[in-house]
């Protein structure tokens, strides 16, 4: 019945002599069952491979439990070469006497290929083939550990292309994708082998610069990266000139965790893009603090509007000479639940 199984199945005695095997196993050796039974591995495969088989047999018998290993096998019948997971189980009779080892080998070649494809998809950008954020964060972790041991600088640079959305809208998604691939090649060529260029999606790239001397001139390096993108890119019959904005932070001056370092570099990029596109900006903790305070304030105002915390007051305007009412001023006051009544710089005058 086990001749119908796609797995290789066989039985050996304690000395490595074959007692039985199924049809699929005979295809591996390229011999009939009658020719295999009573013989050893050395009669069919190389000495190196036969010794490896016997070593796994001994391991299963010594440990007295099933053992498993992975091995590449080449079939004698048709030359098929595949990865197999082999499980070897010691077999005993009713009295407990060791009878030998039963082996079962399953072809896991396609399974391993699928696993590798899933692993690649989980760690690399599908368009550019560059590391994605998952792999980037892992490499930042490793780089920071190395930087602490070697007392070297680690720099994280967040790069965003200027005007990329307009190119996508004007020339189409396909041209935009080809542009991203071309620019990623240009950036990669300007980096050292040990540095990492990651593509987070869209037109967002991150560059991890490692093993840098602590006196390294980071602004100069950032300018080199910007210059590498100034060359016109030819996509079909379109000649495209691009620029980018870069924000950067570096260890050990910035000793945050990888996710926070990435946020700091992104904030510095945002500052560069906001004030002067096509330039680089180093992370400034004070600017970041002010920006967070500003954003928190806007968020709290939006919350106050939803919770009806704002009040409208009318204030009369009196002519001090005549004492007459000459108009009113409408004022917004914020009835803050924790800070009391707050004045906003918003008013509407009428007369």
mmCIF file of C-alpha atoms in Angstrom:
data_model
loop_
_atom_site.group_PDB
_atom_site.id
_atom_site.type_symbol
_atom_site.label_atom_id
_atom_site.label_comp_id
_atom_site.label_asym_id
_atom_site.label_seq_id
_atom_site.Cartn_x
_atom_site.Cartn_y
_atom_site.Cartn_z
ATOM 1 C CA UNK A 1 0.000 0.000 0.000
ATOM 2 C CA UNK A 2 2.830 2.410 0.743
ATOM 3 C CA UNK A 3 3.924 2.173 -2.915
ATOM 4 C CA UNK A 4 1.188 4.724 -3.622
ATOM 5 C CA UNK A 5 2.773 7.303 -1.281
ATOM 6 C CA UNK A 6 4.665 10.241 -2.867
ATOM 7 C CA UNK A 7 7.154 10.090 0.027
ATOM 8 C CA UNK A 8 10.246 7.913 0.086
ATOM 9 C CA UNK A 9 9.805 5.100 2.663
ATOM 10 C CA UNK A 10 12.395 2.502 3.629
ATOM 11 C CA UNK A 11 13.467 0.166 6.434
ATOM 12 C CA UNK A 12 17.038 -0.775 7.417
ATOM 13 C CA UNK A 13 18.447 -3.143 10.015
ATOM 14 C CA UNK A 14 20.807 -1.822 12.742
ATOM 15 C CA UNK A 15 23.790 -2.423 10.428
ATOM 16 C CA UNK A 16 22.423 -0.285 7.596
ATOM 17 C CA UNK A 17 21.241 -3.146 5.371
ATOM 18 C CA UNK A 18 17.988 -2.472 3.548
ATOM 19 C CA UNK A 19 15.040 -4.665 4.541
ATOM 20 C CA UNK A 20 12.284 -3.000 2.522
ATOM 21 C CA UNK A 21 11.394 0.179 0.545
ATOM 22 C CA UNK A 22 8.537 1.616 -1.481
ATOM 23 C CA UNK A 23 8.309 2.433 -5.198
ATOM 24 C CA UNK A 24 9.287 6.114 -4.830
ATOM 25 C CA UNK A 25 12.476 5.102 -3.006
ATOM 26 C CA UNK A 26 13.477 2.730 -5.826
ATOM 27 C CA UNK A 27 13.300 5.738 -8.186
ATOM 28 C CA UNK A 28 15.798 7.585 -5.979
ATOM 29 C CA UNK A 29 18.354 4.761 -6.190
ATOM 30 C CA UNK A 30 17.402 3.885 -9.777
ATOM 31 C CA UNK A 31 17.100 0.214 -8.884
ATOM 32 C CA UNK A 32 14.343 -2.308 -8.201
ATOM 33 C CA UNK A 33 13.298 -3.310 -4.700
ATOM 34 C CA UNK A 34 14.845 -6.758 -5.268
ATOM 35 C CA UNK A 35 18.177 -5.108 -6.088
ATOM 36 C CA UNK A 36 18.013 -2.776 -3.056
ATOM 37 C CA UNK A 37 16.982 -5.235 -0.306
ATOM 38 C CA UNK A 38 20.054 -6.830 1.287
ATOM 39 C CA UNK A 39 22.398 -4.015 0.222
ATOM 40 C CA UNK A 40 23.742 -0.825 1.809
ATOM 41 C CA UNK A 41 23.814 2.867 0.881
ATOM 42 C CA UNK A 42 27.413 2.623 -0.344
ATOM 43 C CA UNK A 43 26.215 0.352 -3.153
ATOM 44 C CA UNK A 44 24.111 3.164 -4.696
ATOM 45 C CA UNK A 45 25.377 6.630 -3.730
ATOM 46 C CA UNK A 46 28.689 8.403 -3.124
ATOM 47 C CA UNK A 47 30.711 7.582 -0.023
ATOM 48 C CA UNK A 48 30.119 11.065 1.388
ATOM 49 C CA UNK A 49 26.341 10.836 1.026
ATOM 50 C CA UNK A 50 26.211 7.207 2.255
ATOM 51 C CA UNK A 51 28.168 8.164 5.391
ATOM 52 C CA UNK A 52 25.755 11.048 6.025
ATOM 53 C CA UNK A 53 22.781 8.653 5.762
ATOM 54 C CA UNK A 54 24.385 6.218 8.212
ATOM 55 C CA UNK A 55 25.238 9.007 10.660
ATOM 56 C CA UNK A 56 21.569 10.035 10.822
ATOM 57 C CA UNK A 57 20.612 6.360 11.284
ATOM 58 C CA UNK A 58 22.997 6.059 14.258
ATOM 59 C CA UNK A 59 21.672 9.291 15.757
ATOM 60 C CA UNK A 60 18.074 8.012 15.720
ATOM 61 C CA UNK A 61 19.088 4.666 17.258
ATOM 62 C CA UNK A 62 21.307 6.237 19.943
ATOM 63 C CA UNK A 63 18.657 8.779 20.984
ATOM 64 C CA UNK A 64 15.930 6.126 20.704
ATOM 65 C CA UNK A 65 13.460 8.619 19.264
ATOM 66 C CA UNK A 66 12.499 10.024 15.858
ATOM 67 C CA UNK A 67 15.024 12.501 14.443
ATOM 68 C CA UNK A 68 14.685 14.780 11.446
ATOM 69 C CA UNK A 69 16.988 16.585 9.053
ATOM 70 C CA UNK A 70 16.821 18.313 5.691
ATOM 71 C CA UNK A 71 18.888 17.131 2.746
ATOM 72 C CA UNK A 72 19.175 17.706 -0.987
ATOM 73 C CA UNK A 73 18.660 14.500 -2.963
ATOM 74 C CA UNK A 74 19.203 13.751 -6.658
ATOM 75 C CA UNK A 75 17.131 10.952 -8.188
ATOM 76 C CA UNK A 76 19.021 8.411 -10.271
ATOM 77 C CA UNK A 77 15.985 7.643 -12.447
ATOM 78 C CA UNK A 78 15.488 11.123 -13.944
ATOM 79 C CA UNK A 79 18.019 13.488 -12.328
ATOM 80 C CA UNK A 80 15.410 15.353 -10.256
ATOM 81 C CA UNK A 81 17.118 17.423 -7.539
ATOM 82 C CA UNK A 82 15.042 18.487 -4.563
ATOM 83 C CA UNK A 83 15.057 19.382 -0.882
ATOM 84 C CA UNK A 84 13.657 16.652 1.388
ATOM 85 C CA UNK A 85 12.728 16.556 5.051
ATOM 86 C CA UNK A 86 13.769 13.137 6.347
ATOM 87 C CA UNK A 87 12.421 11.579 9.548
ATOM 88 C CA UNK A 88 14.121 8.468 10.899
ATOM 89 C CA UNK A 89 12.435 6.409 13.613
ATOM 90 C CA UNK A 90 14.031 3.507 15.536
ATOM 91 C CA UNK A 91 11.885 0.329 15.281
ATOM 92 C CA UNK A 92 11.718 -2.263 18.068
ATOM 93 C CA UNK A 93 9.965 -5.608 18.318
ATOM 94 C CA UNK A 94 7.541 -6.578 21.113
ATOM 95 C CA UNK A 95 10.382 -7.598 23.392
ATOM 96 C CA UNK A 96 12.055 -4.191 22.954
ATOM 97 C CA UNK A 97 14.845 -5.500 20.758
ATOM 98 C CA UNK A 98 16.061 -2.941 18.204
ATOM 99 C CA UNK A 99 15.078 -4.094 14.705
ATOM 100 C CA UNK A 100 16.428 -1.137 12.762
ATOM 101 C CA UNK A 101 15.404 2.287 11.460
ATOM 102 C CA UNK A 102 12.434 3.325 9.364
ATOM 103 C CA UNK A 103 12.943 6.393 7.178
ATOM 104 C CA UNK A 104 10.385 8.676 5.540
ATOM 105 C CA UNK A 105 11.548 11.514 3.253
ATOM 106 C CA UNK A 106 9.089 14.169 2.040
ATOM 107 C CA UNK A 107 9.793 16.572 -0.814
ATOM 108 C CA UNK A 108 9.633 20.125 0.595
ATOM 109 C CA UNK A 109 11.213 21.925 -2.374
ATOM 110 C CA UNK A 110 8.057 23.833 -3.368
ATOM 111 C CA UNK A 111 7.183 24.521 0.267
ATOM 112 C CA UNK A 112 10.619 26.042 0.863
ATOM 113 C CA UNK A 113 10.326 28.134 -2.312
ATOM 114 C CA UNK A 114 6.941 29.453 -1.158
ATOM 115 C CA UNK A 115 8.400 30.225 2.276
ATOM 116 C CA UNK A 116 11.252 32.135 0.661
ATOM 117 C CA UNK A 117 8.815 34.067 -1.522
ATOM 118 C CA UNK A 118 6.711 34.993 1.514
ATOM 119 C CA UNK A 119 9.826 35.990 3.440
ATOM 120 C CA UNK A 120 10.966 38.156 0.522
ATOM 121 C CA UNK A 121 7.548 39.819 0.259
ATOM 122 C CA UNK A 122 7.600 40.511 4.008
ATOM 123 C CA UNK A 123 11.007 42.218 3.909
ATOM 124 C CA UNK A 124 11.422 43.803 0.465
ATOM 125 C CA UNK A 125 9.530 46.346 -1.624
ATOM 126 C CA UNK A 126 7.835 44.637 -4.560
ATOM 127 C CA UNK A 127 8.585 47.458 -7.041
ATOM 128 C CA UNK A 128 12.216 48.364 -6.345
ATOM 129 C CA UNK A 129 13.395 45.196 -4.598
ATOM 130 C CA UNK A 130 14.816 47.353 -1.798
ATOM 131 C CA UNK A 131 14.424 46.528 1.910
ATOM 132 C CA UNK A 132 11.083 47.678 3.339
ATOM 133 C CA UNK A 133 10.397 49.182 6.757
ATOM 134 C CA UNK A 134 10.321 45.790 8.533
ATOM 135 C CA UNK A 135 13.830 44.891 7.374
ATOM 136 C CA UNK A 136 15.034 48.475 7.824
ATOM 137 C CA UNK A 137 14.040 48.574 11.503
ATOM 138 C CA UNK A 138 15.852 45.271 12.078
ATOM 139 C CA UNK A 139 19.003 46.624 10.425
ATOM 140 C CA UNK A 140 18.806 49.821 12.495
ATOM 141 C CA UNK A 141 18.685 47.666 15.644
ATOM 142 C CA UNK A 142 21.787 45.757 14.530
ATOM 143 C CA UNK A 143 23.612 48.928 13.459
ATOM 144 C CA UNK A 144 22.982 50.661 16.791
ATOM 145 C CA UNK A 145 24.363 47.654 18.688
ATOM 146 C CA UNK A 146 27.446 47.683 16.478
ATOM 147 C CA UNK A 147 27.781 51.457 16.829
ATOM 148 C CA UNK A 148 27.748 51.207 20.618
ATOM 149 C CA UNK A 149 30.432 48.513 20.601
ATOM 150 C CA UNK A 150 32.679 50.249 18.084
ATOM 151 C CA UNK A 151 31.833 53.825 19.126
ATOM 152 C CA UNK A 152 30.974 54.685 15.530
ATOM 153 C CA UNK A 153 28.347 56.969 14.048
ATOM 154 C CA UNK A 154 25.085 55.640 12.616
ATOM 155 C CA UNK A 155 23.090 58.071 10.477
ATOM 156 C CA UNK A 156 19.476 57.711 9.380
ATOM 157 C CA UNK A 157 18.362 59.797 6.401
ATOM 158 C CA UNK A 158 14.736 60.143 5.277
ATOM 159 C CA UNK A 159 14.434 61.134 1.612
ATOM 160 C CA UNK A 160 11.240 62.282 -0.100
ATOM 161 C CA UNK A 161 11.066 63.177 -3.799
ATOM 162 C CA UNK A 162 9.843 66.678 -4.594
ATOM 163 C CA UNK A 163 6.863 66.900 -6.920
ATOM 164 C CA UNK A 164 6.556 63.165 -7.506
ATOM 165 C CA UNK A 165 2.759 63.196 -7.215
ATOM 166 C CA UNK A 166 2.536 65.736 -10.051
ATOM 167 C CA UNK A 167 4.663 63.483 -12.267
ATOM 168 C CA UNK A 168 2.449 60.500 -11.443
ATOM 169 C CA UNK A 169 -0.694 62.502 -12.232
ATOM 170 C CA UNK A 170 0.721 64.050 -15.418
ATOM 171 C CA UNK A 171 2.645 61.137 -16.953
ATOM 172 C CA UNK A 172 0.897 58.146 -15.401
ATOM 173 C CA UNK A 173 1.584 55.519 -12.787
ATOM 174 C CA UNK A 174 3.743 53.372 -15.059
ATOM 175 C CA UNK A 175 6.185 56.206 -15.745
ATOM 176 C CA UNK A 176 6.192 57.030 -12.036
ATOM 177 C CA UNK A 177 7.065 53.433 -11.143
ATOM 178 C CA UNK A 178 9.907 53.337 -13.687
ATOM 179 C CA UNK A 179 11.194 56.623 -12.299
ATOM 180 C CA UNK A 180 11.279 55.196 -8.765
ATOM 181 C CA UNK A 181 13.234 52.158 -9.970
ATOM 182 C CA UNK A 182 15.706 54.342 -11.869
ATOM 183 C CA UNK A 183 16.233 56.745 -8.965
ATOM 184 C CA UNK A 184 16.694 53.875 -6.519
ATOM 185 C CA UNK A 185 19.544 52.607 -8.720
ATOM 186 C CA UNK A 186 21.149 56.052 -8.750
ATOM 187 C CA UNK A 187 20.947 56.285 -4.970
ATOM 188 C CA UNK A 188 22.295 52.755 -4.476
ATOM 189 C CA UNK A 189 25.333 53.550 -6.630
ATOM 190 C CA UNK A 190 26.186 56.537 -4.437
ATOM 191 C CA UNK A 191 26.273 54.430 -1.255
ATOM 192 C CA UNK A 192 28.799 52.019 0.206
ATOM 193 C CA UNK A 193 28.138 48.285 0.216
ATOM 194 C CA UNK A 194 27.496 48.209 3.974
ATOM 195 C CA UNK A 195 24.914 51.018 3.851
ATOM 196 C CA UNK A 196 21.210 50.272 3.433
ATOM 197 C CA UNK A 197 18.805 51.944 1.023
ATOM 198 C CA UNK A 198 15.206 51.137 1.975
ATOM 199 C CA UNK A 199 11.979 51.938 0.125
ATOM 200 C CA UNK A 200 9.059 52.511 2.474
ATOM 201 C CA UNK A 201 6.532 52.928 -0.333
ATOM 202 C CA UNK A 202 5.449 55.735 -2.625
ATOM 203 C CA UNK A 203 8.339 58.188 -3.009
ATOM 204 C CA UNK A 204 9.707 57.704 0.504
ATOM 205 C CA UNK A 205 13.224 56.276 0.843
ATOM 206 C CA UNK A 206 15.399 55.830 3.922
ATOM 207 C CA UNK A 207 19.186 55.556 3.910
ATOM 208 C CA UNK A 208 21.026 53.913 6.800
ATOM 209 C CA UNK A 209 24.682 54.930 6.929
ATOM 210 C CA UNK A 210 26.780 52.700 9.211
ATOM 211 C CA UNK A 211 30.347 52.361 10.492
ATOM 212 C CA UNK A 212 30.978 56.086 10.167
ATOM 213 C CA UNK A 213 33.675 57.920 12.054
ATOM 214 C CA UNK A 214 32.122 60.174 14.686
ATOM 215 C CA UNK A 215 33.786 63.170 13.051
ATOM 216 C CA UNK A 216 32.218 62.347 9.665
ATOM 217 C CA UNK A 217 30.660 65.358 7.936
ATOM 218 C CA UNK A 218 26.992 64.344 7.671
ATOM 219 C CA UNK A 219 25.793 67.534 5.866
ATOM 220 C CA UNK A 220 28.399 66.896 3.161
ATOM 221 C CA UNK A 221 27.166 63.304 2.760
ATOM 222 C CA UNK A 222 23.560 64.494 2.506
ATOM 223 C CA UNK A 223 24.503 66.966 -0.216
ATOM 224 C CA UNK A 224 26.196 64.162 -2.156
ATOM 225 C CA UNK A 225 22.959 62.161 -1.976
ATOM 226 C CA UNK A 226 20.961 65.145 -3.252
ATOM 227 C CA UNK A 227 23.465 65.695 -6.070
ATOM 228 C CA UNK A 228 23.128 62.064 -7.157
ATOM 229 C CA UNK A 229 19.478 62.753 -8.012
ATOM 230 C CA UNK A 230 20.088 65.906 -10.047
ATOM 231 C CA UNK A 231 20.941 63.985 -13.199
ATOM 232 C CA UNK A 232 18.037 63.947 -15.720
ATOM 233 C CA UNK A 233 16.247 60.600 -15.954
ATOM 234 C CA UNK A 234 15.052 59.309 -19.317
ATOM 235 C CA UNK A 235 11.823 57.280 -19.129
ATOM 236 C CA UNK A 236 10.633 56.440 -22.637
ATOM 237 C CA UNK A 237 10.440 59.750 -24.476
ATOM 238 C CA UNK A 238 10.173 61.714 -21.222
ATOM 239 C CA UNK A 239 13.195 63.505 -19.770
ATOM 240 C CA UNK A 240 12.531 64.076 -16.089
ATOM 241 C CA UNK A 241 14.474 66.323 -13.726
ATOM 242 C CA UNK A 242 14.045 65.464 -10.081
ATOM 243 C CA UNK A 243 15.040 66.834 -6.731
ATOM 244 C CA UNK A 244 14.513 65.555 -3.225
ATOM 245 C CA UNK A 245 14.349 66.750 0.353
ATOM 246 C CA UNK A 246 16.279 64.905 3.053
ATOM 247 C CA UNK A 247 16.010 64.885 6.811
ATOM 248 C CA UNK A 248 18.615 63.153 8.947
ATOM 249 C CA UNK A 249 19.516 62.255 12.490
ATOM 250 C CA UNK A 250 22.453 60.333 13.862
ATOM 251 C CA UNK A 251 23.632 58.209 16.761
ATOM 252 C CA UNK A 252 25.208 58.861 19.274
ATOM 253 C CA UNK A 253 23.972 62.477 19.343
ATOM 254 C CA UNK A 254 20.422 61.122 19.022
ATOM 255 C CA UNK A 255 20.116 58.015 21.224
ATOM 256 C CA UNK A 256 16.459 57.191 20.576
ATOM 257 C CA UNK A 257 15.096 53.754 19.630
ATOM 258 C CA UNK A 258 14.871 52.810 15.913
ATOM 259 C CA UNK A 259 11.203 53.815 15.469
ATOM 260 C CA UNK A 260 11.824 57.181 17.118
ATOM 261 C CA UNK A 261 14.983 57.748 15.087
ATOM 262 C CA UNK A 262 12.923 57.169 11.960
ATOM 263 C CA UNK A 263 10.330 59.672 13.171
ATOM 264 C CA UNK A 264 13.042 62.218 13.928
ATOM 265 C CA UNK A 265 14.541 61.844 10.445
ATOM 266 C CA UNK A 266 11.064 62.156 8.919
ATOM 267 C CA UNK A 267 10.393 65.328 10.906
ATOM 268 C CA UNK A 268 13.689 66.836 9.727
ATOM 269 C CA UNK A 269 12.707 65.987 6.128
ATOM 270 C CA UNK A 270 9.349 67.687 6.668
ATOM 271 C CA UNK A 271 11.149 70.829 7.868
ATOM 272 C CA UNK A 272 13.439 70.792 4.798
ATOM 273 C CA UNK A 273 10.503 70.370 2.424
ATOM 274 C CA UNK A 274 8.458 73.037 4.202
ATOM 275 C CA UNK A 275 11.146 75.732 4.165
ATOM 276 C CA UNK A 276 13.229 74.989 1.071
ATOM 277 C CA UNK A 277 12.598 71.951 -1.145
ATOM 278 C CA UNK A 278 15.600 70.205 -2.585
ATOM 279 C CA UNK A 279 17.694 70.672 0.555
ATOM 280 C CA UNK A 280 18.750 68.661 3.595
ATOM 281 C CA UNK A 281 17.973 69.331 7.251
ATOM 282 C CA UNK A 282 19.409 67.811 10.419
ATOM 283 C CA UNK A 283 17.063 66.885 13.232
ATOM 284 C CA UNK A 284 16.700 69.597 15.882
ATOM 285 C CA UNK A 285 15.071 68.452 19.159
ATOM 286 C CA UNK A 286 13.853 71.981 19.960
ATOM 287 C CA UNK A 287 12.139 72.388 16.585
ATOM 288 C CA UNK A 288 10.575 68.968 17.056
ATOM 289 C CA UNK A 289 9.327 69.932 20.510
ATOM 290 C CA UNK A 290 7.736 73.137 19.194
ATOM 291 C CA UNK A 291 6.105 71.298 16.319
ATOM 292 C CA UNK A 292 4.629 68.681 18.663
ATOM 293 C CA UNK A 293 3.305 71.413 20.973
ATOM 294 C CA UNK A 294 1.753 73.132 17.966
ATOM 295 C CA UNK A 295 0.161 69.932 16.672
ATOM 296 C CA UNK A 296 -1.111 69.007 20.149
ATOM 297 C CA UNK A 297 -2.673 72.466 20.429
ATOM 298 C CA UNK A 298 -4.461 72.126 17.086
ATOM 299 C CA UNK A 299 -5.702 68.683 18.065
ATOM 300 C CA UNK A 300 -7.046 70.017 21.371
ATOM 301 C CA UNK A 301 -8.843 72.890 19.592
ATOM 302 C CA UNK A 302 -10.545 70.401 17.259
ATOM 303 C CA UNK A 303 -11.592 68.382 20.309
ATOM 304 C CA UNK A 304 -12.903 71.541 21.991
ATOM 305 C CA UNK A 305 -15.025 72.364 18.938
ATOM 306 C CA UNK A 306 -16.582 68.899 19.033
ATOM 307 C CA UNK A 307 -17.311 69.224 22.764
ATOM 308 C CA UNK A 308 -18.818 72.718 22.429
ATOM 309 C CA UNK A 309 -16.239 74.368 24.703
ATOM 310 C CA UNK A 310 -16.136 77.692 22.837
ATOM 311 C CA UNK A 311 -18.270 80.689 23.819
ATOM 312 C CA UNK A 312 -19.162 83.848 21.895
ATOM 313 C CA UNK A 313 -19.004 87.178 23.750
ATOM 314 C CA UNK A 314 -19.968 90.656 22.508
ATOM 315 C CA UNK A 315 -17.938 93.578 23.817
ATOM 316 C CA UNK A 316 -19.182 97.157 23.304
ATOM 317 C CA UNK A 317 -16.912 99.734 21.713
ATOM 318 C CA UNK A 318 -17.296 103.175 23.312
ATOM 319 C CA UNK A 319 -16.033 106.478 21.962
ATOM 320 C CA UNK A 320 -14.061 107.810 24.924
ATOM 321 C CA UNK A 321 -14.658 111.458 23.927
ATOM 322 C CA UNK A 322 -18.408 111.340 23.399
ATOM 323 C CA UNK A 323 -19.203 108.320 25.562
ATOM 324 C CA UNK A 324 -21.368 106.960 22.759
ATOM 325 C CA UNK A 325 -21.630 103.335 21.626
ATOM 326 C CA UNK A 326 -19.880 103.135 18.258
ATOM 327 C CA UNK A 327 -19.864 99.381 17.691
ATOM 328 C CA UNK A 328 -19.338 95.953 19.153
ATOM 329 C CA UNK A 329 -16.574 93.419 19.046
ATOM 330 C CA UNK A 330 -17.373 89.713 18.864
ATOM 331 C CA UNK A 331 -14.896 87.636 20.855
ATOM 332 C CA UNK A 332 -14.362 83.858 21.059
ATOM 333 C CA UNK A 333 -13.480 82.500 24.492
ATOM 334 C CA UNK A 334 -12.453 78.923 25.157
ATOM 335 C CA UNK A 335 -14.012 77.423 28.275
ATOM 336 C CA UNK A 336 -11.136 75.005 28.813
ATOM 337 C CA UNK A 337 -12.064 72.227 31.300
ATOM 338 C CA UNK A 338 -8.615 72.342 32.956
ATOM 339 C CA UNK A 339 -7.173 75.806 32.271
ATOM 340 C CA UNK A 340 -10.307 77.923 32.666
ATOM 341 C CA UNK A 341 -11.349 80.682 30.237
ATOM 342 C CA UNK A 342 -8.790 81.220 27.483
ATOM 343 C CA UNK A 343 -8.702 84.041 24.950
ATOM 344 C CA UNK A 344 -8.147 83.215 21.278
ATOM 345 C CA UNK A 345 -6.701 85.658 18.768
ATOM 346 C CA UNK A 346 -9.947 85.647 16.779
ATOM 347 C CA UNK A 347 -12.310 88.606 16.650
ATOM 348 C CA UNK A 348 -14.921 90.181 14.411
ATOM 349 C CA UNK A 349 -15.580 93.909 14.625
ATOM 350 C CA UNK A 350 -18.700 95.710 13.426
ATOM 351 C CA UNK A 351 -20.031 99.219 13.738
#
